[in-house]
Short mmCIF file of N, CA and C in Angstrom, two decimals:
data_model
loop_
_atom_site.label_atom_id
_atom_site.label_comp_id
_atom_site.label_asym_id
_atom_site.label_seq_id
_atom_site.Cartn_x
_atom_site.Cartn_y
_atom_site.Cartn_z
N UNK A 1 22.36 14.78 36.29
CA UNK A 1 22.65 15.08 37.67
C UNK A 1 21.73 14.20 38.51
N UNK A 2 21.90 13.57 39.40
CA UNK A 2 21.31 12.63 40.33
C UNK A 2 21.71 13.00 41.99
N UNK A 3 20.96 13.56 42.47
CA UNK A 3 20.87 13.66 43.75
C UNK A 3 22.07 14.53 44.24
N UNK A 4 22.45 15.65 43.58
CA UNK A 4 23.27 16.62 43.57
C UNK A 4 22.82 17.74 44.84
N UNK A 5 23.42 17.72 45.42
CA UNK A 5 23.46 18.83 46.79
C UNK A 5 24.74 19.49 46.85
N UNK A 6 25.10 20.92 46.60
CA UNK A 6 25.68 22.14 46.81
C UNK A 6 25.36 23.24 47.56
N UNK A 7 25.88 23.48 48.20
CA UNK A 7 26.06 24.55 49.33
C UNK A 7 26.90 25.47 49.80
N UNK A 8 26.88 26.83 49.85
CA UNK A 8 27.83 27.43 50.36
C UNK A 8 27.13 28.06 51.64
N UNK A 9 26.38 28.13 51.82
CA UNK A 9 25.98 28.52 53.01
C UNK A 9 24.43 27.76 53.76
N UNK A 10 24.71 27.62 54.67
CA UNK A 10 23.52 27.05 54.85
C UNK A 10 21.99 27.23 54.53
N UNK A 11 21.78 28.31 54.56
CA UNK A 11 20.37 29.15 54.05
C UNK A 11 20.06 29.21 52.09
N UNK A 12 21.17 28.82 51.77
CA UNK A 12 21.01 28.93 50.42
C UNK A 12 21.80 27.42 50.13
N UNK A 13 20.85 26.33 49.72
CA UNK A 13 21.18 25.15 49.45
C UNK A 13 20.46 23.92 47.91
N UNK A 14 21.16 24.05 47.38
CA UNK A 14 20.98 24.06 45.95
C UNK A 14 20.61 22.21 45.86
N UNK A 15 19.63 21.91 45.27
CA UNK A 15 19.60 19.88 45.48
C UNK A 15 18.67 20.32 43.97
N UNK A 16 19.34 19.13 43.38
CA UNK A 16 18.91 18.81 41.86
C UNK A 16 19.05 17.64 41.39
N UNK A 17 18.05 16.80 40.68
CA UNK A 17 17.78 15.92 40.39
C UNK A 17 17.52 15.61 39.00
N UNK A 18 18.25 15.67 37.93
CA UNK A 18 17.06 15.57 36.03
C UNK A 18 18.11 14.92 35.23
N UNK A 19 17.35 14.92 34.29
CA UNK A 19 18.42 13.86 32.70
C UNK A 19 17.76 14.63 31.91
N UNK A 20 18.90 14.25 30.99
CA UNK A 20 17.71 14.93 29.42
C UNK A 20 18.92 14.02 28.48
N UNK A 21 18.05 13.72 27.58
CA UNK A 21 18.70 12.76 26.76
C UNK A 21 19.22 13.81 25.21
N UNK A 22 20.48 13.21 24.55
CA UNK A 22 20.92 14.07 23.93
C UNK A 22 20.24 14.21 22.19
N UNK A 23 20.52 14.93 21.63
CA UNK A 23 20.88 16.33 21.76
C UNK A 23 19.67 17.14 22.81
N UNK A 24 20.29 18.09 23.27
CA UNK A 24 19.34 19.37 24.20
C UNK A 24 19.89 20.38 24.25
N UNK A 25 19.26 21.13 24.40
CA UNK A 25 19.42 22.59 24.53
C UNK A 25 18.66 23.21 25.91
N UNK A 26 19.46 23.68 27.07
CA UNK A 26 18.29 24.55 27.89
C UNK A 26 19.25 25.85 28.44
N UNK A 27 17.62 26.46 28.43
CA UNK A 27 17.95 27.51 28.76
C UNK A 27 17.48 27.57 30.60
N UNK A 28 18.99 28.25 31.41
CA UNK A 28 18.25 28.64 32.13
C UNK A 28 18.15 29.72 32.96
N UNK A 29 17.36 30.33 33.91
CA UNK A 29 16.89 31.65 34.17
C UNK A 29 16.11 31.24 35.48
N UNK A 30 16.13 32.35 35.88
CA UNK A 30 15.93 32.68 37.68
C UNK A 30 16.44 34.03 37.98
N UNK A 31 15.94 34.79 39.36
CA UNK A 31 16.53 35.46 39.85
C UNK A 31 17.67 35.76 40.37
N UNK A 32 18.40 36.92 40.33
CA UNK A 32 19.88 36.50 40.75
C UNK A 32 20.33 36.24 42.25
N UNK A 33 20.98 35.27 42.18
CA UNK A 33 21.40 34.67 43.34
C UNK A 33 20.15 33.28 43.39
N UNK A 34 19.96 32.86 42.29
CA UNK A 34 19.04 31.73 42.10
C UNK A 34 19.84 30.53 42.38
N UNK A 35 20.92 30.29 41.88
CA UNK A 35 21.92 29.31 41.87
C UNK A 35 22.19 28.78 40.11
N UNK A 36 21.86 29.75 39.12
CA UNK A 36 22.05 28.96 37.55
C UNK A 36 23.50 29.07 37.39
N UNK A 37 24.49 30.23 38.30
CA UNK A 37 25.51 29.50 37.60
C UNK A 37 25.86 28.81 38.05
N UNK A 38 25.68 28.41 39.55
CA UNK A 38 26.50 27.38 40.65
C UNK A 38 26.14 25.94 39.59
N UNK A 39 24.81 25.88 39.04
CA UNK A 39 24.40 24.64 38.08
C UNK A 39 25.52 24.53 36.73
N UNK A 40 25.50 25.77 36.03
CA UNK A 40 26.69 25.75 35.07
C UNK A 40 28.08 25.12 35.59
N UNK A 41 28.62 25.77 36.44
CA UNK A 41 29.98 25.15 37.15
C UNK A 41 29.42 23.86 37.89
N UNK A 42 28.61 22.98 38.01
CA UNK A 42 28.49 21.79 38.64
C UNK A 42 28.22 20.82 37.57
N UNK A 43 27.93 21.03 36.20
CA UNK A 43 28.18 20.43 34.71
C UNK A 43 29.09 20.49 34.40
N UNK A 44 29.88 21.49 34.54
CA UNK A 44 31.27 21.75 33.69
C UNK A 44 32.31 21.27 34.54
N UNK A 45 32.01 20.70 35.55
CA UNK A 45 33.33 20.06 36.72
C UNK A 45 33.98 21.35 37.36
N UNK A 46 33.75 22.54 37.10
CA UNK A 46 34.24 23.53 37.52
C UNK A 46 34.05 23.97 39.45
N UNK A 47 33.17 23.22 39.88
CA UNK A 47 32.35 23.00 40.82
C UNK A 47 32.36 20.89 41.08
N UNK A 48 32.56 20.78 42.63
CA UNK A 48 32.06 19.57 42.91
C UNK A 48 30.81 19.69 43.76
N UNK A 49 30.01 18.25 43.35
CA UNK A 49 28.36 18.91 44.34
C UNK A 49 29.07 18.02 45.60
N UNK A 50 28.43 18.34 46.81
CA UNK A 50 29.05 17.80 48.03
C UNK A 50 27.98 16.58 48.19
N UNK A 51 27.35 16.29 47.75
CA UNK A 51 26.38 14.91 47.49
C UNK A 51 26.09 14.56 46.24
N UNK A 52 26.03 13.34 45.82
CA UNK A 52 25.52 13.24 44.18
C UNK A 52 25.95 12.99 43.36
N UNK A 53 25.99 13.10 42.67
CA UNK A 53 26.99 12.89 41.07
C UNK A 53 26.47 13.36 39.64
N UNK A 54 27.32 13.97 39.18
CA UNK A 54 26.73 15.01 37.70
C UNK A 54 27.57 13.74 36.51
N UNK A 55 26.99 12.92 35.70
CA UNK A 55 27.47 12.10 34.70
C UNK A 55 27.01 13.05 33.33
N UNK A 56 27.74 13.38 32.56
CA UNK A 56 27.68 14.20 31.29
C UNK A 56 28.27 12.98 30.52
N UNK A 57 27.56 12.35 29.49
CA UNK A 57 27.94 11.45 28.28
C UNK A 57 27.76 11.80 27.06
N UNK A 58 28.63 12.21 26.34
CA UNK A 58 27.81 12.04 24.71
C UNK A 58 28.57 11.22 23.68
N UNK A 59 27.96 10.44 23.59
CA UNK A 59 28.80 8.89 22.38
C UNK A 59 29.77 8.27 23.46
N UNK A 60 29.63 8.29 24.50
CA UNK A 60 30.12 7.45 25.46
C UNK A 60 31.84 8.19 26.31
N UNK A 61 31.19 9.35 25.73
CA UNK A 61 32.58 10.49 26.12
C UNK A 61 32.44 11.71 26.73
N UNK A 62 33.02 11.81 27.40
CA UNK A 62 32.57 13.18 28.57
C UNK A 62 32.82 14.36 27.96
N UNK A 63 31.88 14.93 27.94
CA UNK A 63 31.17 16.04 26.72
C UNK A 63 31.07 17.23 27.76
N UNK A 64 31.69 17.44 29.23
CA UNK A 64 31.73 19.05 30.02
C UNK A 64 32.51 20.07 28.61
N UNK A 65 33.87 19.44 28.31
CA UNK A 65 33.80 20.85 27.81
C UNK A 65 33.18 21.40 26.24
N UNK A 66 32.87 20.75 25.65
CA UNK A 66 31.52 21.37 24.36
C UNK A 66 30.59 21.65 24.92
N UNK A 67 30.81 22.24 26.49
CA UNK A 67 28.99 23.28 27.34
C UNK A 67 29.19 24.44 26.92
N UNK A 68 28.99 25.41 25.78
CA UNK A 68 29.16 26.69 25.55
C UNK A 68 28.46 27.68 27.00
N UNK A 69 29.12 27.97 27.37
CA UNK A 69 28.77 29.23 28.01
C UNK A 69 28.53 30.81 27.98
N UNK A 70 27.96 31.28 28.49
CA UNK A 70 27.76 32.83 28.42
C UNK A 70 27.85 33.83 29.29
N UNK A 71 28.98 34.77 29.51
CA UNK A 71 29.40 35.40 30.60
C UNK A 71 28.65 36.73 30.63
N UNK A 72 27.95 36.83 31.94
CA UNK A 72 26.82 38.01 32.21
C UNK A 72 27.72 39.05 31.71
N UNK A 73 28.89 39.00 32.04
CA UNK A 73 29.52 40.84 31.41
C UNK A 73 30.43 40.37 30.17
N UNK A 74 30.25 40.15 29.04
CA UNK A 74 30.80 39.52 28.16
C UNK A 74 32.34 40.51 27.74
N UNK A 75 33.54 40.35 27.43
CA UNK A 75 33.84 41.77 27.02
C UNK A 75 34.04 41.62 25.52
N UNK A 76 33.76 42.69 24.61
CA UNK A 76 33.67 43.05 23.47
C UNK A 76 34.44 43.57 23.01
N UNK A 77 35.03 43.12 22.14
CA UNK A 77 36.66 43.94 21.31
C UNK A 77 36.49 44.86 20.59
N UNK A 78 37.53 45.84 20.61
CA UNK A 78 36.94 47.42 19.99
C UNK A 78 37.67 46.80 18.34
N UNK A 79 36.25 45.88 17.40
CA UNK A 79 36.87 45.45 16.19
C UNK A 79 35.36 45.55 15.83
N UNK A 80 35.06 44.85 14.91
CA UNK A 80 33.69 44.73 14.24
C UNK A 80 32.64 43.49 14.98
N UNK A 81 31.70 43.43 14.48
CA UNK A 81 30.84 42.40 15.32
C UNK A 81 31.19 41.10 14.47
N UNK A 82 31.76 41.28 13.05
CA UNK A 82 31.84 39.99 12.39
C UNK A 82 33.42 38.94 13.47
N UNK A 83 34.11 40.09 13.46
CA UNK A 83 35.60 39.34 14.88
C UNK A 83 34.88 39.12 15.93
N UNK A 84 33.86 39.97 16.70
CA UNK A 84 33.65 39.67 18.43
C UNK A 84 32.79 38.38 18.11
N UNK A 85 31.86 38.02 17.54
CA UNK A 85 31.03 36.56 16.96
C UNK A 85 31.98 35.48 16.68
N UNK A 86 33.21 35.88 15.99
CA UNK A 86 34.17 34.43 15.43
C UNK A 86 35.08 34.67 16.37
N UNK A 87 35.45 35.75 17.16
CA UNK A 87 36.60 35.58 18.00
C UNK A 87 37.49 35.73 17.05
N UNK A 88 37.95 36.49 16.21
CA UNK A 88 38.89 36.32 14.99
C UNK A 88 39.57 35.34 14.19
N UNK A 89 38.70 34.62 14.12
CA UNK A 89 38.57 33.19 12.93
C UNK A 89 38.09 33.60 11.92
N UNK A 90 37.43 34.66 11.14
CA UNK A 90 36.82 34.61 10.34
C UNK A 90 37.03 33.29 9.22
N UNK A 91 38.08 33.14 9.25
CA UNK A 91 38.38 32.41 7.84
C UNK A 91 37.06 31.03 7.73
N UNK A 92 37.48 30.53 9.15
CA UNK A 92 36.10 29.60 9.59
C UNK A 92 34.91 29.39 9.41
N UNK A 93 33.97 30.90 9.47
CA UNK A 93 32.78 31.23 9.27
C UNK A 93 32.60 31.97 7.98
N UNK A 94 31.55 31.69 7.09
CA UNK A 94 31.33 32.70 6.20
C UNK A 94 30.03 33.48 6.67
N UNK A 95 30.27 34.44 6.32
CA UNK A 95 29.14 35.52 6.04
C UNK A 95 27.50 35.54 6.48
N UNK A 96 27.44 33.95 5.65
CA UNK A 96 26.15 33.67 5.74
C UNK A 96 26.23 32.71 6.69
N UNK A 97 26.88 32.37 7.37
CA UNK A 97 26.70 31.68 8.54
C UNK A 97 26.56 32.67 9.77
N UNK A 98 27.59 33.78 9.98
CA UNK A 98 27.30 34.60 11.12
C UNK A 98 26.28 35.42 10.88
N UNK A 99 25.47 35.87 9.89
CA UNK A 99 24.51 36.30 9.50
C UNK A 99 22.85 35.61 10.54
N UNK A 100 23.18 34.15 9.95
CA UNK A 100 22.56 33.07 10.33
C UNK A 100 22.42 33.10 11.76
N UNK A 101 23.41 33.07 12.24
CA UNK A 101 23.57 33.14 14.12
C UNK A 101 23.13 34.41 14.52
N UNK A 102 23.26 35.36 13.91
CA UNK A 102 22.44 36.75 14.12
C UNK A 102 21.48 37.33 14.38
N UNK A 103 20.77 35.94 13.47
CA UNK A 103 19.40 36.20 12.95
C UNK A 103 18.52 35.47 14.21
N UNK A 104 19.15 34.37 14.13
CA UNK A 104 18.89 33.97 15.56
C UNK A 104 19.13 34.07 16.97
N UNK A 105 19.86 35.05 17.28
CA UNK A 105 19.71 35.42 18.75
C UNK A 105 19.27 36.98 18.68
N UNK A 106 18.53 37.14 17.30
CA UNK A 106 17.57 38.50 17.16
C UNK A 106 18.61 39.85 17.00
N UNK A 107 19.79 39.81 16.27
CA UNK A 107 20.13 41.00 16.82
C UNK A 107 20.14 41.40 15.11
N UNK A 108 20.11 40.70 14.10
CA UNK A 108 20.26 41.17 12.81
C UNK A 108 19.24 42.13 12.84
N UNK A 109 18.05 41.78 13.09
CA UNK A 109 16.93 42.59 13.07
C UNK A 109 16.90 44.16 13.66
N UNK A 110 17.57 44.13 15.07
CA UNK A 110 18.09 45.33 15.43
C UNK A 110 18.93 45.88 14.94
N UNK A 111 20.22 45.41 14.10
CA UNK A 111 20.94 46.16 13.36
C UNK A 111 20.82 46.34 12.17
N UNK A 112 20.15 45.67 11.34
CA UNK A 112 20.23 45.53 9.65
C UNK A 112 19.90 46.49 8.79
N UNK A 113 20.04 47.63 9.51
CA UNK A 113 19.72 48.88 8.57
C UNK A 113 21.60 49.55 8.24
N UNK A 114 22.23 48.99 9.19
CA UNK A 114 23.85 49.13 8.96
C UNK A 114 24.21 48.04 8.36
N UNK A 115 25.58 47.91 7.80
CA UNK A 115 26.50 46.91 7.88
C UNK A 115 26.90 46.36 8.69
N UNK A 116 25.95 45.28 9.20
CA UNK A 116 25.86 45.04 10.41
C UNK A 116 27.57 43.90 10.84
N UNK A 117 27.63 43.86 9.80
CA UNK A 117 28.80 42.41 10.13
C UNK A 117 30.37 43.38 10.19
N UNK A 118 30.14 44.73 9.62
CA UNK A 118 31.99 45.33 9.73
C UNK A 118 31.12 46.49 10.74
N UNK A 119 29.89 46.63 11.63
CA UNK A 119 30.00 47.57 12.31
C UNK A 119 30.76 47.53 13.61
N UNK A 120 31.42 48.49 14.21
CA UNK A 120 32.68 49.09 14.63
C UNK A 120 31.93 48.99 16.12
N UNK A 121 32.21 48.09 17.16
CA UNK A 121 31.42 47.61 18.02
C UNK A 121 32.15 48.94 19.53
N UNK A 122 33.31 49.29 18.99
CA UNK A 122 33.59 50.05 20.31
C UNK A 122 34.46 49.60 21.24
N UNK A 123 35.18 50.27 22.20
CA UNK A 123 35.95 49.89 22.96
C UNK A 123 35.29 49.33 23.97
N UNK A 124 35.23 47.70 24.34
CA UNK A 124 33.98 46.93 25.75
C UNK A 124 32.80 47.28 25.00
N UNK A 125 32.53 47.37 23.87
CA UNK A 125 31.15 47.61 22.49
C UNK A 125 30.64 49.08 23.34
N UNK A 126 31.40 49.94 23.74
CA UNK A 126 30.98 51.01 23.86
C UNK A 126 29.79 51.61 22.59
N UNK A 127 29.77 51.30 21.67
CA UNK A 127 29.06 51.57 20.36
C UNK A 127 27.26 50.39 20.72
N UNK A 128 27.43 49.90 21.35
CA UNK A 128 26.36 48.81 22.02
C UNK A 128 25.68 49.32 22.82
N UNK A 129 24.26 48.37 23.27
CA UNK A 129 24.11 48.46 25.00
C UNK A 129 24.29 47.36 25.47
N UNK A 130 24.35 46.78 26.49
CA UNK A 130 24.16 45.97 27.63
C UNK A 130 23.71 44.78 26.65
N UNK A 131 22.54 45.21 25.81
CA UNK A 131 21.79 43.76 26.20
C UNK A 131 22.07 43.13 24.84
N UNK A 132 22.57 44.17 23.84
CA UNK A 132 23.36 43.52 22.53
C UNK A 132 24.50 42.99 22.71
N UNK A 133 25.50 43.54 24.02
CA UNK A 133 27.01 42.90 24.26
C UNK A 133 26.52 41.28 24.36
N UNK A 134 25.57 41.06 25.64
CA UNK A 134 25.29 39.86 25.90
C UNK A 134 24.70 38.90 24.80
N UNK A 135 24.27 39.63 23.73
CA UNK A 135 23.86 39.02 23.02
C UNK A 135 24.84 38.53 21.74
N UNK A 136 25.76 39.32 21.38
CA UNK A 136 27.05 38.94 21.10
C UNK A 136 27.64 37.76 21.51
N UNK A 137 27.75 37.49 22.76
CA UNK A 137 27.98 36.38 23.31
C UNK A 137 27.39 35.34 23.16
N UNK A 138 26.09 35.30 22.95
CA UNK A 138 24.95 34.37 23.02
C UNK A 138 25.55 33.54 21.07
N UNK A 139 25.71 34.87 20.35
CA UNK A 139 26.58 34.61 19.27
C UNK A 139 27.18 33.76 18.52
N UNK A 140 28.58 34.20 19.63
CA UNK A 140 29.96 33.03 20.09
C UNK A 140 29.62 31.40 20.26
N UNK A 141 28.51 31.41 21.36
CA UNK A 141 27.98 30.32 21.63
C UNK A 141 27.88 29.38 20.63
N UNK A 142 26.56 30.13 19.92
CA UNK A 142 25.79 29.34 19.10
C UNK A 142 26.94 29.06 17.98
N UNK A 143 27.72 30.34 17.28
CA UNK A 143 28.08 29.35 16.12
C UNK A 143 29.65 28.17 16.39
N UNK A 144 29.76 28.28 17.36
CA UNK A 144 30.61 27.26 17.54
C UNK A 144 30.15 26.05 17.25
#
């Protein structure tokens, strides 16, 4: 992003300036109404900045849509956590791969006293809270 300016209102005016060379990973975080997703939708073309220009390259190819995203209210299918993680691909992922992604966005640890991969997540993971749905998602992300 180079000299990127977005705005929807005057009092709240978003200007960003950075590179990061590939591969990267960031995370980012702020208060709400910070502007991180207006930044998500101004990578993903989903958003134009009204000054500036957002160039996304990877191998000389515009790489917006491999930006995994993560939706604050994720929704969760009343199926097992091994479908809401693959989106019902299983065939795709084995075991020890969604295991793997589990382990890393910390939630094996919170569940692994169940069967954690056929447990019965609930209707919207009614069987969940809040911060495991999102983390479900975080999931999706990663093992794509």
């Amino acid at each position: 992003m180079k000299d990127v300016v977005y705005s929807i209102t005057t009092e709240n005016k978003l200007s960003i300036d950075f590179s990061f060379k590939s591969p990267f990973r960031v995370l980012l975080t702020g208060t709400s109404g910070s502007g991180k997703t207006t930044i998500l939708n101004l990578i993903n073309g989903s958003l134009k900045p009204q000054k500036g220009y957002v160039n996304l390259l990877s191998h000389g190819k515009k790489s917006s849509d491999s930006i995994p995203t993560v939706d604050q209210t994720p929704y969760i299918f009343d199926t097992t956590i091994r479908e809401n993680v693959t989106l019902f691909q299983n065939e795709y992922f084995s075991d020890d791969q969604i295991i793997e992604v589990l382990k890393k966005v910390n939630l094996y640890e919170e569940l692994e006293k169940i069967d954690i991969l056929n447990y019965q997540c609930g209707e919207n993971g009614s069987n969940l809270s809040g911060g495991q749905k999102q983390t479900i998602a975080f999931a999706r992300a990663l093992i794509r």
